[in-house]
XYZ file of C-alpha atoms in Angstrom:
593
model
C 0.077 0.076 -0.069
C 1.403 3.486 -0.943
C 2.405 5.816 1.754
C 0.293 8.553 0.388
C -2.730 6.355 0.943
C -1.688 5.752 4.498
C -1.227 9.440 5.122
C -4.603 10.331 3.638
C -6.111 11.525 6.953
C -9.381 12.805 5.304
C -10.157 9.287 3.915
C -10.066 7.755 7.438
C -12.068 10.652 8.999
C -14.812 9.970 6.176
C -14.757 6.324 7.077
C -15.451 7.052 10.758
C -12.156 5.306 11.557
C -11.524 4.284 15.182
C -8.476 2.432 16.564
C -7.265 1.270 19.942
C -4.178 -0.682 21.159
C -3.459 -3.660 23.342
C 0.154 -3.739 24.020
C 1.668 -6.864 25.739
C 5.043 -6.364 27.265
C 6.980 -9.120 29.014
C 8.639 -8.029 32.430
C 12.173 -8.739 33.228
C 11.824 -10.951 36.281
C 13.840 -13.829 37.493
C 10.913 -16.151 38.019
C 7.473 -16.902 36.408
C 4.225 -15.234 37.635
C 2.575 -18.018 39.360
C 5.311 -20.546 40.053
C 9.031 -20.525 40.917
C 10.427 -21.667 37.583
C 13.144 -19.608 35.865
C 11.933 -17.134 33.326
C 14.197 -18.030 30.443
C 13.885 -19.178 26.875
C 15.359 -22.311 25.456
C 17.019 -23.188 21.946
C 17.806 -26.714 22.896
C 15.807 -29.967 22.565
C 12.852 -30.383 24.938
C 13.135 -32.702 28.033
C 9.743 -34.239 27.346
C 6.529 -33.738 25.333
C 2.879 -34.283 26.263
C -0.390 -34.413 24.121
C -3.524 -32.604 25.173
C -6.973 -32.057 23.669
C -8.987 -28.833 24.453
C -12.719 -28.723 25.220
C -14.847 -25.706 25.915
C -16.527 -25.137 29.370
C -19.655 -23.246 30.328
C -19.277 -19.662 31.663
C -20.620 -18.667 35.056
C -23.881 -17.814 33.146
C -24.195 -21.214 31.618
C -23.007 -20.187 28.115
C -20.168 -21.135 25.801
C -17.868 -18.519 24.317
C -18.005 -18.489 20.441
C -14.161 -18.539 20.118
C -13.912 -21.589 22.394
C -16.565 -23.488 20.209
C -14.769 -22.456 17.068
C -11.473 -23.782 18.298
C -13.148 -26.950 19.409
C -14.295 -27.560 15.870
C -10.737 -27.789 14.652
C -10.174 -31.018 16.510
C -6.567 -30.255 17.191
C -3.911 -32.548 18.818
C -2.001 -30.220 21.015
C 1.690 -31.271 21.647
C 3.630 -29.308 24.408
C 7.503 -29.419 24.577
C 8.584 -29.326 28.114
C 11.780 -28.218 29.936
C 12.741 -29.296 33.368
C 13.964 -25.880 34.515
C 11.293 -23.749 33.131
C 8.080 -25.738 33.519
C 6.529 -27.501 36.555
C 3.102 -29.038 37.380
C 1.530 -25.530 37.616
C 1.999 -24.926 33.950
C 0.572 -28.300 33.158
C -2.574 -27.631 35.300
C -1.660 -30.250 37.886
C -1.002 -27.896 40.698
C -2.833 -24.745 41.929
C -0.966 -21.439 41.339
C 1.716 -20.349 43.644
C 1.713 -17.013 45.416
C 1.797 -14.135 42.886
C 5.341 -13.029 41.979
C 5.867 -9.787 43.962
C 8.761 -8.580 41.711
C 6.324 -8.668 38.732
C 3.584 -6.927 40.629
C 5.945 -4.111 41.596
C 7.045 -3.595 38.047
C 3.498 -3.683 36.786
C 2.410 -1.099 39.327
C 5.343 1.189 38.278
C 4.351 0.997 34.630
C 0.579 1.644 35.635
C 1.715 4.806 37.467
C 3.705 5.999 34.596
C 0.555 5.789 32.510
C -1.139 7.977 34.991
C -3.508 5.120 36.073
C -5.763 4.901 39.232
C -4.422 1.858 40.999
C -6.907 -0.826 42.419
C -7.019 -1.573 46.104
C -6.850 -5.257 45.531
C -5.663 -7.484 42.580
C -8.335 -10.044 41.600
C -7.152 -12.871 39.262
C -9.637 -13.972 36.579
C -9.405 -16.861 34.170
C -9.593 -16.013 30.430
C -10.390 -19.048 28.181
C -7.846 -19.834 25.376
C -8.769 -22.991 23.564
C -6.188 -22.399 20.716
C -3.867 -24.637 22.795
C -1.402 -21.957 23.632
C -2.029 -22.418 27.314
C -2.287 -25.978 28.562
C -5.006 -25.135 31.266
C -7.190 -23.779 28.597
C -7.242 -20.291 30.309
C -4.922 -17.473 31.072
C -4.709 -16.068 34.561
C -4.982 -12.279 34.372
C -5.741 -9.311 36.731
C -6.354 -5.571 36.316
C -4.043 -3.399 38.371
C -4.750 0.180 36.940
C -7.530 1.905 35.272
C -8.292 5.184 33.382
C -4.954 6.492 32.756
C -3.413 8.487 29.834
C -0.446 9.324 27.811
C 0.162 12.690 26.074
C 0.149 12.601 22.232
C 0.441 15.744 20.035
C -2.021 18.222 21.525
C -4.342 15.781 23.233
C -4.358 12.680 25.559
C -4.783 9.058 24.551
C -6.843 7.341 27.214
C -5.760 4.159 28.857
C -8.764 1.882 29.730
C -6.799 -0.496 31.941
C -3.417 -2.123 32.634
C -3.354 -5.730 33.609
C -0.744 -8.197 34.898
C -0.999 -11.661 33.290
C 0.923 -14.809 32.425
C 2.304 -15.225 28.830
C 1.273 -18.076 26.608
C 3.405 -20.769 24.869
C 5.454 -20.205 21.810
C 3.981 -21.794 18.674
C 6.512 -24.085 16.941
C 4.280 -25.496 14.002
C 0.602 -25.785 13.035
C -0.070 -28.219 10.367
C -3.362 -29.911 9.747
C -4.799 -31.195 13.039
C -1.547 -31.020 14.964
C -0.133 -27.989 16.636
C 3.173 -27.865 18.591
C 4.080 -25.516 21.352
C 7.222 -24.759 23.274
C 6.435 -24.074 26.989
C 9.450 -22.070 28.120
C 7.660 -18.770 27.474
C 4.531 -19.974 29.283
C 3.682 -18.109 32.502
C 6.358 -15.494 31.999
C 4.860 -12.194 33.568
C 3.648 -9.471 31.211
C 1.631 -6.252 31.355
C -1.192 -5.511 28.997
C -1.874 -1.845 28.303
C -5.305 -1.233 26.680
C -6.129 2.234 25.200
C -9.365 3.766 24.482
C -10.189 4.004 20.708
C -8.702 7.530 20.498
C -6.380 6.950 17.648
C -7.498 8.789 14.559
C -5.218 7.553 11.637
C -2.965 4.558 10.728
C 0.178 6.720 11.207
C -0.992 7.589 14.706
C -1.461 3.947 15.596
C 2.271 3.310 15.008
C 3.359 6.513 16.807
C 1.132 5.814 19.907
C 2.400 2.178 20.147
C 5.999 3.521 19.905
C 5.263 5.981 22.709
C 3.837 3.332 25.054
C 6.612 0.962 24.208
C 9.293 3.366 24.892
C 7.605 4.436 28.308
C 7.911 0.835 29.419
C 11.411 0.383 28.211
C 12.484 3.430 30.087
C 11.940 1.582 33.340
C 14.813 -0.803 32.484
C 12.580 -3.627 33.878
C 11.055 -5.150 30.732
C 12.393 -7.731 28.457
C 13.844 -6.793 25.058
C 14.168 -8.718 21.738
C 11.762 -10.199 19.211
C 8.514 -11.483 20.816
C 9.003 -9.652 24.126
C 6.531 -7.079 23.104
C 3.452 -7.690 20.881
C 0.825 -5.223 19.753
C -2.802 -6.012 19.053
C -4.577 -3.285 17.208
C -8.407 -2.802 17.171
C -9.878 -1.264 14.136
C -13.458 -0.294 13.161
C -15.177 2.071 10.843
C -18.707 3.424 10.625
C -21.153 0.607 9.982
C -18.438 -2.075 10.813
C -17.446 -3.649 14.088
C -14.327 -4.167 16.061
C -11.626 -6.346 14.368
C -8.525 -7.280 16.292
C -5.170 -7.449 14.364
C -3.351 -9.931 16.540
C 0.234 -9.855 17.601
C 1.800 -7.390 15.204
C 5.415 -8.106 15.752
C 7.014 -4.813 14.648
C 6.057 -1.266 15.032
C 6.741 -0.456 11.444
C 4.042 -2.867 10.197
C 1.304 -1.190 12.120
C 0.384 1.761 9.877
C 0.145 -0.245 6.682
C -1.688 -3.043 8.580
C -4.273 -0.540 9.975
C -4.837 1.153 6.654
C -5.369 -2.106 4.880
C -7.926 -3.337 7.609
C -9.879 -0.076 7.275
C -9.931 -0.524 3.477
C -10.926 -4.188 4.011
C -13.869 -3.267 6.196
C -15.084 -0.740 3.734
C -14.966 -3.471 0.973
C -16.946 -5.803 3.077
C -19.547 -3.222 3.779
C -19.779 -2.461 -0.039
C -20.283 -6.398 -0.615
C -23.043 -6.300 2.006
C -24.805 -3.446 0.009
C -24.324 -5.320 -3.291
C -25.947 -8.487 -1.683
C -28.850 -6.397 -0.375
C -29.348 -4.999 -3.840
C -29.634 -8.742 -5.068
C -32.201 -9.367 -2.441
C -29.741 -11.466 -0.307
C -30.061 -11.111 3.530
C -29.188 -13.319 6.406
C -32.647 -14.865 6.158
C -32.949 -15.264 2.382
C -29.449 -16.595 1.615
C -29.461 -20.075 0.032
C -26.654 -22.600 -0.316
C -26.593 -26.345 -0.777
C -23.430 -28.712 -0.544
C -22.711 -32.090 -1.932
C -20.045 -34.771 -2.300
C -18.940 -34.290 -6.025
C -15.968 -36.617 -5.976
C -17.577 -38.886 -8.647
C -17.552 -36.127 -11.137
C -13.740 -36.109 -11.214
C -12.925 -39.874 -11.139
C -11.271 -39.501 -14.568
C -9.980 -35.887 -14.140
C -6.869 -34.399 -15.547
C -6.712 -31.699 -12.850
C -3.475 -32.438 -10.981
C -4.721 -31.276 -7.592
C -7.946 -33.415 -7.789
C -6.205 -36.310 -9.337
C -3.777 -36.345 -6.325
C -6.737 -36.056 -3.943
C -8.524 -39.016 -5.415
C -5.368 -41.097 -5.417
C -4.964 -40.323 -1.705
C -8.540 -41.460 -1.173
C -9.666 -37.862 -0.327
C -13.028 -36.379 -1.138
C -14.149 -33.400 -3.160
C -17.071 -31.411 -1.902
C -18.957 -28.470 -3.604
C -21.341 -25.841 -2.265
C -23.465 -23.483 -4.444
C -24.146 -19.974 -3.179
C -27.235 -18.697 -4.929
C -27.013 -15.286 -6.592
C -23.324 -14.887 -5.469
C -21.915 -14.708 -9.000
C -18.884 -12.244 -9.102
C -18.880 -11.739 -5.315
C -15.950 -13.920 -4.559
C -13.685 -12.022 -6.975
C -14.356 -8.561 -5.474
C -11.261 -7.032 -4.008
C -11.000 -6.636 -0.220
C -7.180 -5.967 0.232
C -4.526 -4.960 -2.208
C -3.646 -8.457 -3.084
C -6.734 -10.423 -1.919
C -10.382 -10.986 -2.780
C -13.505 -12.114 -0.948
C -12.600 -15.794 -1.798
C -9.506 -15.299 0.369
C -11.864 -14.390 3.347
C -13.486 -17.848 2.798
C -10.215 -19.684 2.255
C -9.009 -18.213 5.584
C -11.867 -19.682 7.509
C -11.457 -23.054 5.813
C -7.771 -23.095 6.590
C -8.167 -22.349 10.311
C -11.434 -24.259 11.164
C -11.413 -27.165 8.697
C -7.632 -27.534 9.056
C -7.227 -27.585 5.282
C -4.078 -25.527 5.237
C -2.441 -26.717 1.953
C -3.110 -23.641 -0.017
C -4.927 -23.110 -2.233
C -7.695 -24.931 -0.376
C -10.705 -23.835 -2.374
C -11.407 -22.916 -5.966
C -14.684 -21.246 -7.284
C -16.222 -21.217 -10.673
C -14.479 -18.129 -11.992
C -11.332 -20.020 -11.984
C -12.305 -23.562 -12.777
C -10.607 -23.635 -16.193
C -7.353 -22.164 -15.101
C -7.336 -24.706 -12.101
C -7.522 -27.489 -14.657
C -11.228 -28.586 -14.727
C -12.533 -29.729 -18.135
C -15.696 -28.125 -19.721
C -17.390 -31.499 -19.137
C -16.715 -31.388 -15.456
C -17.619 -27.792 -15.156
C -21.036 -28.606 -16.984
C -21.601 -31.647 -14.691
C -21.030 -29.451 -11.650
C -23.643 -26.958 -12.912
C -26.103 -29.762 -13.542
C -25.507 -31.352 -10.173
C -26.191 -28.027 -8.373
C -28.868 -26.741 -10.849
C -26.640 -23.690 -10.997
C -27.548 -20.587 -12.983
C -25.326 -17.842 -14.282
C -26.096 -15.727 -11.201
C -24.900 -18.490 -8.877
C -21.408 -19.297 -7.513
C -20.005 -22.713 -6.950
C -17.072 -23.440 -4.507
C -15.102 -26.630 -4.296
C -12.981 -27.982 -1.489
C -11.041 -31.216 -1.112
C -9.298 -33.310 1.555
C -10.437 -35.694 4.445
C -14.173 -36.321 4.232
C -14.826 -34.794 7.727
C -12.643 -31.766 7.080
C -14.687 -31.234 3.763
C -17.931 -31.349 5.622
C -16.607 -28.743 8.072
C -15.351 -26.662 5.271
C -18.596 -26.443 3.284
C -20.408 -25.499 6.525
C -17.903 -22.732 7.245
C -18.174 -21.430 3.620
C -21.964 -20.931 4.114
C -21.408 -19.354 7.612
C -18.953 -16.810 5.975
C -21.386 -16.074 3.181
C -24.086 -15.473 5.767
C -21.746 -13.123 7.661
C -21.091 -11.235 4.344
C -24.762 -10.275 4.412
C -24.258 -8.550 7.735
C -21.049 -6.679 6.792
C -17.874 -6.952 8.911
C -17.680 -10.044 11.266
C -15.962 -9.647 14.533
C -12.710 -11.407 14.168
C -9.166 -11.792 15.330
C -6.879 -11.627 12.247
C -3.179 -12.498 11.696
C -1.034 -9.694 10.227
C 1.781 -10.388 7.575
C 4.785 -8.342 6.795
C 3.219 -6.603 3.790
C 0.384 -5.337 6.011
C -2.284 -7.824 4.725
C -4.185 -10.028 7.155
C -5.927 -13.337 7.303
C -8.614 -14.964 9.629
C -7.176 -16.417 12.890
C -10.394 -16.864 14.978
C -13.786 -15.452 16.072
C -13.377 -12.458 18.266
C -13.764 -13.602 21.884
C -16.860 -12.431 23.867
C -17.445 -11.686 27.602
C -18.403 -15.284 28.197
C -14.723 -16.383 28.293
C -13.889 -14.580 31.680
C -14.622 -15.821 35.056
C -13.037 -15.543 38.548
C -10.230 -17.730 39.444
C -11.124 -19.415 42.621
C -7.485 -20.823 43.223
C -6.023 -17.281 43.558
C -6.718 -15.148 46.661
C -7.017 -11.291 46.292
C -3.787 -9.407 46.616
C -3.964 -6.275 48.655
C -2.059 -3.244 47.139
C -0.978 -1.122 50.166
C -0.412 2.551 50.230
C 3.065 1.719 51.684
C 3.947 -0.274 48.572
C 2.580 2.451 46.250
C 4.535 5.163 48.172
C 7.702 3.282 47.833
C 7.296 2.829 44.103
C 6.252 6.534 43.670
C 9.280 7.749 45.507
C 11.497 5.911 43.006
C 9.379 6.692 39.978
C 11.368 7.999 36.895
C 10.213 11.158 35.171
C 7.944 10.520 32.146
C 9.827 10.246 29.024
C 7.879 13.305 27.544
C 9.362 15.356 30.319
C 12.872 14.094 29.794
C 12.517 14.767 26.067
C 11.671 18.506 26.773
C 14.819 18.758 28.948
C 17.065 17.149 26.358
C 15.651 19.330 23.501
C 16.751 22.412 25.460
C 20.301 21.098 25.389
C 20.176 21.129 21.572
C 20.997 17.351 21.342
C 20.355 15.512 17.961
C 16.972 13.991 17.648
C 18.102 10.441 17.534
C 20.123 10.923 20.681
C 17.020 12.474 22.494
C 14.987 9.417 21.654
C 17.624 7.089 22.833
C 18.745 8.845 26.050
C 15.248 9.610 27.161
C 14.584 5.836 27.809
C 18.151 4.981 28.642
C 19.360 3.707 32.122
C 22.108 6.282 31.695
C 19.730 9.260 31.663
C 20.170 10.121 35.385
C 24.034 9.716 35.131
C 23.862 12.028 32.091
C 22.012 14.783 34.098
C 24.448 14.377 37.011
C 27.375 14.867 34.790
C 26.238 17.900 32.901
C 25.044 19.506 36.121
C 28.286 18.911 37.945
C 30.882 19.195 35.229
C 31.439 21.892 32.612
C 31.526 19.656 29.569
C 29.497 19.753 26.281
C 26.213 17.837 26.721
C 26.562 16.342 23.200
C 29.893 14.700 24.078
C 28.419 13.091 27.125
C 25.253 11.934 25.368
C 27.099 10.473 22.372
C 29.526 8.657 24.752
C 26.846 7.237 26.943
C 24.530 6.164 24.192
C 26.714 5.454 21.139
C 30.355 4.780 22.263
C 29.216 2.316 24.809
C 26.959 0.445 22.311
C 29.935 0.460 19.845
C 32.039 -1.295 22.516
C 29.226 -3.847 23.128
C 29.160 -4.686 19.573
C 32.825 -5.348 19.726
C 32.013 -8.048 22.290
C 33.148 -5.988 25.416
C 31.207 -6.239 28.652
C 30.347 -2.742 29.171
C 28.383 -3.633 32.389
C 31.834 -3.669 34.165
C 32.215 0.025 33.498
C 30.841 1.682 36.726
C 28.822 4.827 36.702
C 31.507 6.413 38.965
C 34.159 5.669 36.340
C 31.996 7.284 33.724
C 31.556 10.300 35.922
C 35.269 10.518 36.512
C 35.985 10.175 32.677
C 34.289 13.497 32.077
C 35.749 15.169 35.229
C 39.312 14.162 33.860
C 38.282 15.431 30.367
C 37.167 18.733 31.845
C 40.560 18.915 33.708
C 42.437 18.546 30.245
C 43.939 15.235 31.387
C 43.277 13.993 27.798
C 41.330 15.081 24.598
C 37.934 13.712 23.696
C 39.415 11.550 20.956
C 40.885 9.318 23.651
C 37.430 8.557 25.263
C 36.870 5.229 23.107
C 40.456 3.924 24.040
C 39.925 4.700 27.902
C 36.439 3.071 27.793
C 37.786 -0.159 26.165
C 40.557 -0.246 28.766
C 37.990 0.039 31.662
C 35.831 -2.737 30.048
C 38.821 -5.011 30.019
C 39.835 -3.914 33.623
C 36.823 -3.498 35.776
C 38.942 -3.075 38.998
C 40.831 0.006 37.673
C 40.086 3.647 37.658
C 40.050 6.285 34.932
C 43.189 7.807 36.367
C 44.893 4.445 36.202
C 43.748 4.073 32.583
C 45.310 7.374 31.595
C 48.580 6.393 33.417
C 48.832 2.879 31.906
C 47.827 3.984 28.488
C 50.332 6.828 28.657
C 47.699 9.231 27.531
C 48.398 12.949 27.838
C 47.214 16.024 26.041
C 49.504 17.530 23.405
C 50.927 20.981 24.153
C 50.711 23.836 21.704
C 54.514 23.515 21.161
C 54.271 19.823 20.288
C 51.327 20.593 17.990
C 53.319 23.200 16.131
C 56.239 20.786 15.762
C 53.906 18.138 14.129
C 52.543 20.743 11.857
C 55.941 22.097 10.807
C 57.261 18.555 10.238
C 54.122 17.698 8.188
């Protein structure tokens, strides 16, 4: 999608565009949230594996959640890879939860305060159903710690609905057919979830607000870094549509295009609904019949169907009355409405060898003969105004698939279905699951309430860092480069930087570049910069101000200190035989040159 389209603010205002974020950030704790296992990730082979099957349970109101029922239809075999040091009987649902990790709670409270939230008096844990297999218990333990906060953005505030503390899910390793494999090392690592109000007005703003919230959390120095440690869910809707969740966007730079494409997709689906209404098709009047049509293709030359029949698979068809042309209507830059249907079939019927459907507009290019096409039309008594869709695979999967095709066609008469959708690198998206409803949440009777005392809050408030937007104001007044401002405002070196420039007459830019760029340069060289103490960094600039050396010697001294953690700056200057050049010496060099 072109950048001009993403930047077209008027287009999104006219659509009635609304957007909110759910940002999940792992906390840098030693242990997991509800047990005492180490919070580390593995690259080695698992210690053991177990197999589970997920089943939905009734809510407190005696109802099933739609997402749970959808996941149950997939009939997945769920395999978990276990590790002795990072998984115990708690994760496998054989032991009640341990006492809540206080280190995680304190970090979460700090993050909630930084987002200007009101803190709850007691943390109550709830169970949130997850039947996709990503949590062996079938539910995630989660609790709200702060409500109704805000962060400043441009000339307004972005509201924060709530901030929760919860356990992370497993890492998916593979998902093929009816078998899905998860690695359990990430399971139950503590994370916070920041949920904003739908105050974001354009796709570009979505990316910028997500970046702001992510930087605010990183500034604490108490969150995990690296791919997968922070995941953004983006909720998008337009006038006439409904909320759609773009799940787990892995990188900030994907957000603007993903949001823009989803807004465009919803507009296309509303246009399809209007077209169906013009044809007289509604939720109540829609018609579609399905049949086993394998016999039509017993002597086929179509490679895909020939292989299916050889493997003793079935071919099923469904006719959608008065749907001609609808499946070819564009919904995303590189996708049509048929891709909407294919996504449902892939996830729910587990027919994931793509393409998994073909419809009548593409029968000939797919390899069907004219005789086969005519036989299909006769079998379904199809007219030119109808559409025929074929699926192939295991008999039970085909039966599930044709049911889902009709369900998705019914949804088309209503407009935009509430879904969770997976985002790809190009910004496009595909079906992941039905959007969960309120029936998936219920109290966790195994976890007692955790009081949050004023004493605890006062202790956290007394050590609370300045908000990054306040830091940025201070740094801008020092005329630092924009990149350095962004980096230093969330750096653990910020307080040291302020101390140095307040105490020592040295250029702020030299200090900032040293702390933010020279140290990173050393780290990339494989040096352990953690061995360089704050006091040595302070003395480095004190000696620089006293003309003990020139600024060009800073990298050399830093490398010496990284290699010799027990030595001081003065010792480094002495052993490296560093001394400033006198004017006389400089003149001699110039004359000689």
